[in-house]
PDB file of C-alpha atoms in Angstrom:
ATOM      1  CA  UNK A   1      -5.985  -7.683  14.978  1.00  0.00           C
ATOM      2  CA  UNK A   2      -8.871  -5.302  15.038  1.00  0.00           C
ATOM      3  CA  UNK A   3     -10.683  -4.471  11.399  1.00  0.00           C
ATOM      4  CA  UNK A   4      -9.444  -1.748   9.487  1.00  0.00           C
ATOM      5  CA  UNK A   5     -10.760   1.894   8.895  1.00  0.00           C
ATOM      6  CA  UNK A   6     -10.356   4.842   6.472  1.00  0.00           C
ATOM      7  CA  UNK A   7      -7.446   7.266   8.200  1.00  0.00           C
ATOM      8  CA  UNK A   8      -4.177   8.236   8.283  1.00  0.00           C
ATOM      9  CA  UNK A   9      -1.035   7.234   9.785  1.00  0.00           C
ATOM     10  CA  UNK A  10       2.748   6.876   9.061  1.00  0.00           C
ATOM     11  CA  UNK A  11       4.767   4.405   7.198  1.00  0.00           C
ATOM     12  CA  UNK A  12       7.978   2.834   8.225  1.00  0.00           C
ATOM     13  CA  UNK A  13      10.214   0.948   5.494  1.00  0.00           C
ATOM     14  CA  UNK A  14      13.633   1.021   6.408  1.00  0.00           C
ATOM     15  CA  UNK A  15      15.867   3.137   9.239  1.00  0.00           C
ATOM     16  CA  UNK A  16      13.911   6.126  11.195  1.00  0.00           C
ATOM     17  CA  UNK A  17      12.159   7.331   8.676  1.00  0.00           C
ATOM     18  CA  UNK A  18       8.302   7.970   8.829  1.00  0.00           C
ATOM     19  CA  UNK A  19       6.423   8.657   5.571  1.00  0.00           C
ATOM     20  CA  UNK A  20       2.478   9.820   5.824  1.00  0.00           C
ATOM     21  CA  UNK A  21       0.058   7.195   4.840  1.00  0.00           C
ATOM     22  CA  UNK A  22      -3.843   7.143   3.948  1.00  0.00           C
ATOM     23  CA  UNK A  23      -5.171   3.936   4.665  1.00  0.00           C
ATOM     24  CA  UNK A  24      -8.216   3.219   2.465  1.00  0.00           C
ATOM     25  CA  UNK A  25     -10.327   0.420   3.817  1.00  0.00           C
ATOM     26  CA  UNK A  26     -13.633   1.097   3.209  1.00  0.00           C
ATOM     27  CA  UNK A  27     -15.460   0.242  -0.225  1.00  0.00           C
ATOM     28  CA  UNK A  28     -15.959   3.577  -1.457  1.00  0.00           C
ATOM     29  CA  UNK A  29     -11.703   4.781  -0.489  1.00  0.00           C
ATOM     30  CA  UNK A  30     -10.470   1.193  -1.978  1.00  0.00           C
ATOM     31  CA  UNK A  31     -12.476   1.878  -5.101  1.00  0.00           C
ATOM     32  CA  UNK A  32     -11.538   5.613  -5.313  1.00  0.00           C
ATOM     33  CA  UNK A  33      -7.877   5.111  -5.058  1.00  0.00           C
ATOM     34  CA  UNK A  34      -6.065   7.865  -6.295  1.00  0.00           C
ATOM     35  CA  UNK A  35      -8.144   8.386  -8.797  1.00  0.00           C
ATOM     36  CA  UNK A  36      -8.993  12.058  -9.695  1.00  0.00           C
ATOM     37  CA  UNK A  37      -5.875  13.118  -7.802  1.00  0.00           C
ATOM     38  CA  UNK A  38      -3.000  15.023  -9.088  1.00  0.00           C
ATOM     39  CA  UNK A  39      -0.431  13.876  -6.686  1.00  0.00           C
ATOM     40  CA  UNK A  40       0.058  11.994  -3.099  1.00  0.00           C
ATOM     41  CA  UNK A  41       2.386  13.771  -0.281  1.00  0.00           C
ATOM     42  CA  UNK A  42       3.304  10.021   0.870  1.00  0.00           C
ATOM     43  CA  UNK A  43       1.515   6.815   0.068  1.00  0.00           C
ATOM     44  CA  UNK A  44      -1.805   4.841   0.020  1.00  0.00           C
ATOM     45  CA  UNK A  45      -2.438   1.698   1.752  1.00  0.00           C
ATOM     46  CA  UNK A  46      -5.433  -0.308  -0.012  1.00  0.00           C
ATOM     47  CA  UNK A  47      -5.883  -2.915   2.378  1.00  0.00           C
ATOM     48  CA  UNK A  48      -7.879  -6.398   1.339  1.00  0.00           C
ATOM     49  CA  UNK A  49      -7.089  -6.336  -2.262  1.00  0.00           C
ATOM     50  CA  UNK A  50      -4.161  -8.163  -4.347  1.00  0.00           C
ATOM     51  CA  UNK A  51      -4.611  -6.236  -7.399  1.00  0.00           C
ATOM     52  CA  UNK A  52      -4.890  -2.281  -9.041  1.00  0.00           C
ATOM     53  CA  UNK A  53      -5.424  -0.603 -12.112  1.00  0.00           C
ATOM     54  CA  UNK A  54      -4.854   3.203 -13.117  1.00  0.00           C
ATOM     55  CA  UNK A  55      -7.140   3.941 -15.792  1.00  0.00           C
ATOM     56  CA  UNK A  56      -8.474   7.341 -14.894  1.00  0.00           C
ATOM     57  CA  UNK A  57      -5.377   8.233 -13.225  1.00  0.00           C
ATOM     58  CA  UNK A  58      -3.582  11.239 -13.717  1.00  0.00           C
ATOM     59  CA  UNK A  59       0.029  10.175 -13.255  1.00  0.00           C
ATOM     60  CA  UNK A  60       2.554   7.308 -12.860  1.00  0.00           C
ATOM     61  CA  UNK A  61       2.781   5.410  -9.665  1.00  0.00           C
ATOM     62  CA  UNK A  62       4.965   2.847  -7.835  1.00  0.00           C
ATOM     63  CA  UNK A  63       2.585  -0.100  -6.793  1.00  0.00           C
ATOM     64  CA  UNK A  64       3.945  -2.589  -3.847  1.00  0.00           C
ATOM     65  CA  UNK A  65       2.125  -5.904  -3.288  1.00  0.00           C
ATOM     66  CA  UNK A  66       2.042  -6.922   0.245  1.00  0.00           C
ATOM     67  CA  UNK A  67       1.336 -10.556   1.954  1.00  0.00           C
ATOM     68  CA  UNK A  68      -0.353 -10.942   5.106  1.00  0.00           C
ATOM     69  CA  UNK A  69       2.861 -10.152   7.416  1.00  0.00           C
ATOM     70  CA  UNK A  70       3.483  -7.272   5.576  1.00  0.00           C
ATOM     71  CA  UNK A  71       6.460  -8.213   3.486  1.00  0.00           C
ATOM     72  CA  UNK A  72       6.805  -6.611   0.247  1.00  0.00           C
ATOM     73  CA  UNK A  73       6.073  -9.872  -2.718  1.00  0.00           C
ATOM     74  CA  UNK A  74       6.909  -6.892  -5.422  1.00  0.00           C
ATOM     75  CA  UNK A  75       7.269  -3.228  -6.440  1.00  0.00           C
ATOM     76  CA  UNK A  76       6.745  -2.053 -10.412  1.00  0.00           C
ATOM     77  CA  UNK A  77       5.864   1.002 -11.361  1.00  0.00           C
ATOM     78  CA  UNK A  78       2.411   1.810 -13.543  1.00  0.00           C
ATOM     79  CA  UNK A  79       1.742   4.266 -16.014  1.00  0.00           C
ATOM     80  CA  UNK A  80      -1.963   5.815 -16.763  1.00  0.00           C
ATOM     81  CA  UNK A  81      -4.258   3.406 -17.949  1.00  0.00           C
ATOM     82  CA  UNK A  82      -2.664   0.147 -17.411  1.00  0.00           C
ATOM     83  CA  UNK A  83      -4.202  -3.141 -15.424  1.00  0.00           C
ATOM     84  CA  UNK A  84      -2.299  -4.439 -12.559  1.00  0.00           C
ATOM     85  CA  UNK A  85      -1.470  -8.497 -12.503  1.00  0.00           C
ATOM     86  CA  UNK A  86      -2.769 -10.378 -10.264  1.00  0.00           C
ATOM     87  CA  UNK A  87      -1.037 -11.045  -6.738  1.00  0.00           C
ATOM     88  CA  UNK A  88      -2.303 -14.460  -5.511  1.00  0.00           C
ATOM     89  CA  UNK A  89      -0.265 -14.320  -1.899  1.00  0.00           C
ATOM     90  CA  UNK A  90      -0.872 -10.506  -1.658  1.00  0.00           C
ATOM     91  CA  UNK A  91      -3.213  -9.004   0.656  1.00  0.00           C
ATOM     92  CA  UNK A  92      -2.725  -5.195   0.907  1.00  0.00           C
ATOM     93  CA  UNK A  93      -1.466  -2.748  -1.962  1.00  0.00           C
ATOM     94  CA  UNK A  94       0.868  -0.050  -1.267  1.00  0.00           C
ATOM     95  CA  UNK A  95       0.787   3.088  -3.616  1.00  0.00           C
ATOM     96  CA  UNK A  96       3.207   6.208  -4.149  1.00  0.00           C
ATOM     97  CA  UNK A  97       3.961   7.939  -6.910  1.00  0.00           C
ATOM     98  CA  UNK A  98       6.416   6.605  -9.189  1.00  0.00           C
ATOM     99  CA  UNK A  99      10.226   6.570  -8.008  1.00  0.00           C
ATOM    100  CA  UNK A 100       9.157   7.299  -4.206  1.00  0.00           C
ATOM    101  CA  UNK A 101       9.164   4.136  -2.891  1.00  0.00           C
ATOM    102  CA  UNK A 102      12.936   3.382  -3.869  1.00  0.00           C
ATOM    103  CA  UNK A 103      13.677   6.008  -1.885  1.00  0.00           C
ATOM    104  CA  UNK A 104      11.825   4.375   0.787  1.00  0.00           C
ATOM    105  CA  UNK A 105      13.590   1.017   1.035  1.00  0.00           C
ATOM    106  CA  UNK A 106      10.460  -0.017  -0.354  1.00  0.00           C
ATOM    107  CA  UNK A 107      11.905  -2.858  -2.280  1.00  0.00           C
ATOM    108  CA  UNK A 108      10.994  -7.002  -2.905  1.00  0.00           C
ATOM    109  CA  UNK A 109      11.231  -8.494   0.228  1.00  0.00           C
ATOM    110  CA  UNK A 110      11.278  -5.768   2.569  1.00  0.00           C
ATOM    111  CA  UNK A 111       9.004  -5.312   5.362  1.00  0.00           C
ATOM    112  CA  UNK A 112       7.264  -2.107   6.051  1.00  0.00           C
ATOM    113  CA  UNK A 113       5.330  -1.142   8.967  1.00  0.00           C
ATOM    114  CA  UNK A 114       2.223   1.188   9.437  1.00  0.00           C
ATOM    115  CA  UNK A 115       1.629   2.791  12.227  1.00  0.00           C
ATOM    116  CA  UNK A 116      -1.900   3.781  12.513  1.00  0.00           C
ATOM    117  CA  UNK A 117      -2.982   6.538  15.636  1.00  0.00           C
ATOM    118  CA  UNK A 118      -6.412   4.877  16.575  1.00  0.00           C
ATOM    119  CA  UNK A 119      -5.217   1.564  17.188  1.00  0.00           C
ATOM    120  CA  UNK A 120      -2.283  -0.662  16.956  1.00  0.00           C
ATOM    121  CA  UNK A 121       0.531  -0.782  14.880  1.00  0.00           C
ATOM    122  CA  UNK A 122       0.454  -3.252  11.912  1.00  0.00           C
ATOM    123  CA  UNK A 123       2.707  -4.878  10.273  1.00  0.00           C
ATOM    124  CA  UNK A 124       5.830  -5.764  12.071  1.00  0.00           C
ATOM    125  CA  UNK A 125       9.416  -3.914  12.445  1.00  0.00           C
ATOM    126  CA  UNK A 126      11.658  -3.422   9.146  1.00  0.00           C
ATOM    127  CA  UNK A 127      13.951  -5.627  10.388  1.00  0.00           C
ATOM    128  CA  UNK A 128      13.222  -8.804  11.645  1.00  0.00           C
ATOM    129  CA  UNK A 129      10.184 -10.800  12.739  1.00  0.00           C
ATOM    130  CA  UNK A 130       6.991  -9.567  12.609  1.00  0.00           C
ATOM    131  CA  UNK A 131       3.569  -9.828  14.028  1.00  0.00           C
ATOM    132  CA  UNK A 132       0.437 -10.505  11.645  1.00  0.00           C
ATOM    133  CA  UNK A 133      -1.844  -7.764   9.790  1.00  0.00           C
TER     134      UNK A 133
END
């Protein structure tokens, strides 16, 4: 698939629904996170990167470590100020705030699916086989 960019787009985790998603792919988004942010209205995809921290941060969040096909290796959720372990099969890191991705499906094992509107759709159906990110 093509490279990645900075943008927007939806995210798909289980059944219909569609939850807004920031993709940060550039240096400068992946390193600014959610840092200096009070909140997220959905989540943040940090794509090329298989760990996170949140000190600077100004609230809890739900982190999800994703392999290559877009399968969720694990969820846990992060207070301010702690370092994130290291994901050795992850590729991409999912971020909401804490206790939104539950709601989400967003659980070990799942796969989620991000639709992005400048290019194709990565990641693979929730259910099922899916194509390569």
């Amino acid at each position: 698939m093509g490279k990645w960019k900075d943008g927007t787009g939806t995210l798909a985790a289980s059944g219909d629904s569609a939850v807004p998603l920031e993709v940060a792919a550039s240096y400068r988004a992946r390193r600014r996170g959610l840092l200096g942010r009070d909140g997220i209205a959905g989540a943040l995809l940090i794509v090329r990167t298989n760990s996170v921290h949140t000190f600077g941060m100004r609230f809890a969040i739900d982190v999800a470590y994703l392999d290559r096909s877009f399968r969720v290796l694990s969820v846990v959720t992060m207070r301010p100020g702690r370092l994130g372990m290291l994901r050795p099969r992850g590729r991409h890191v999912l971020e909401a705030e804490a206790g939104a991705m539950a709601g989400w499906g967003v659980r070990r094992g799942a796969r989620v699916r991000v639709d992005l509107p400048e290019g194709p759709t990565r990641g693979g159906p929730t259910e099922g086989p899916t194509r390569g990110g």
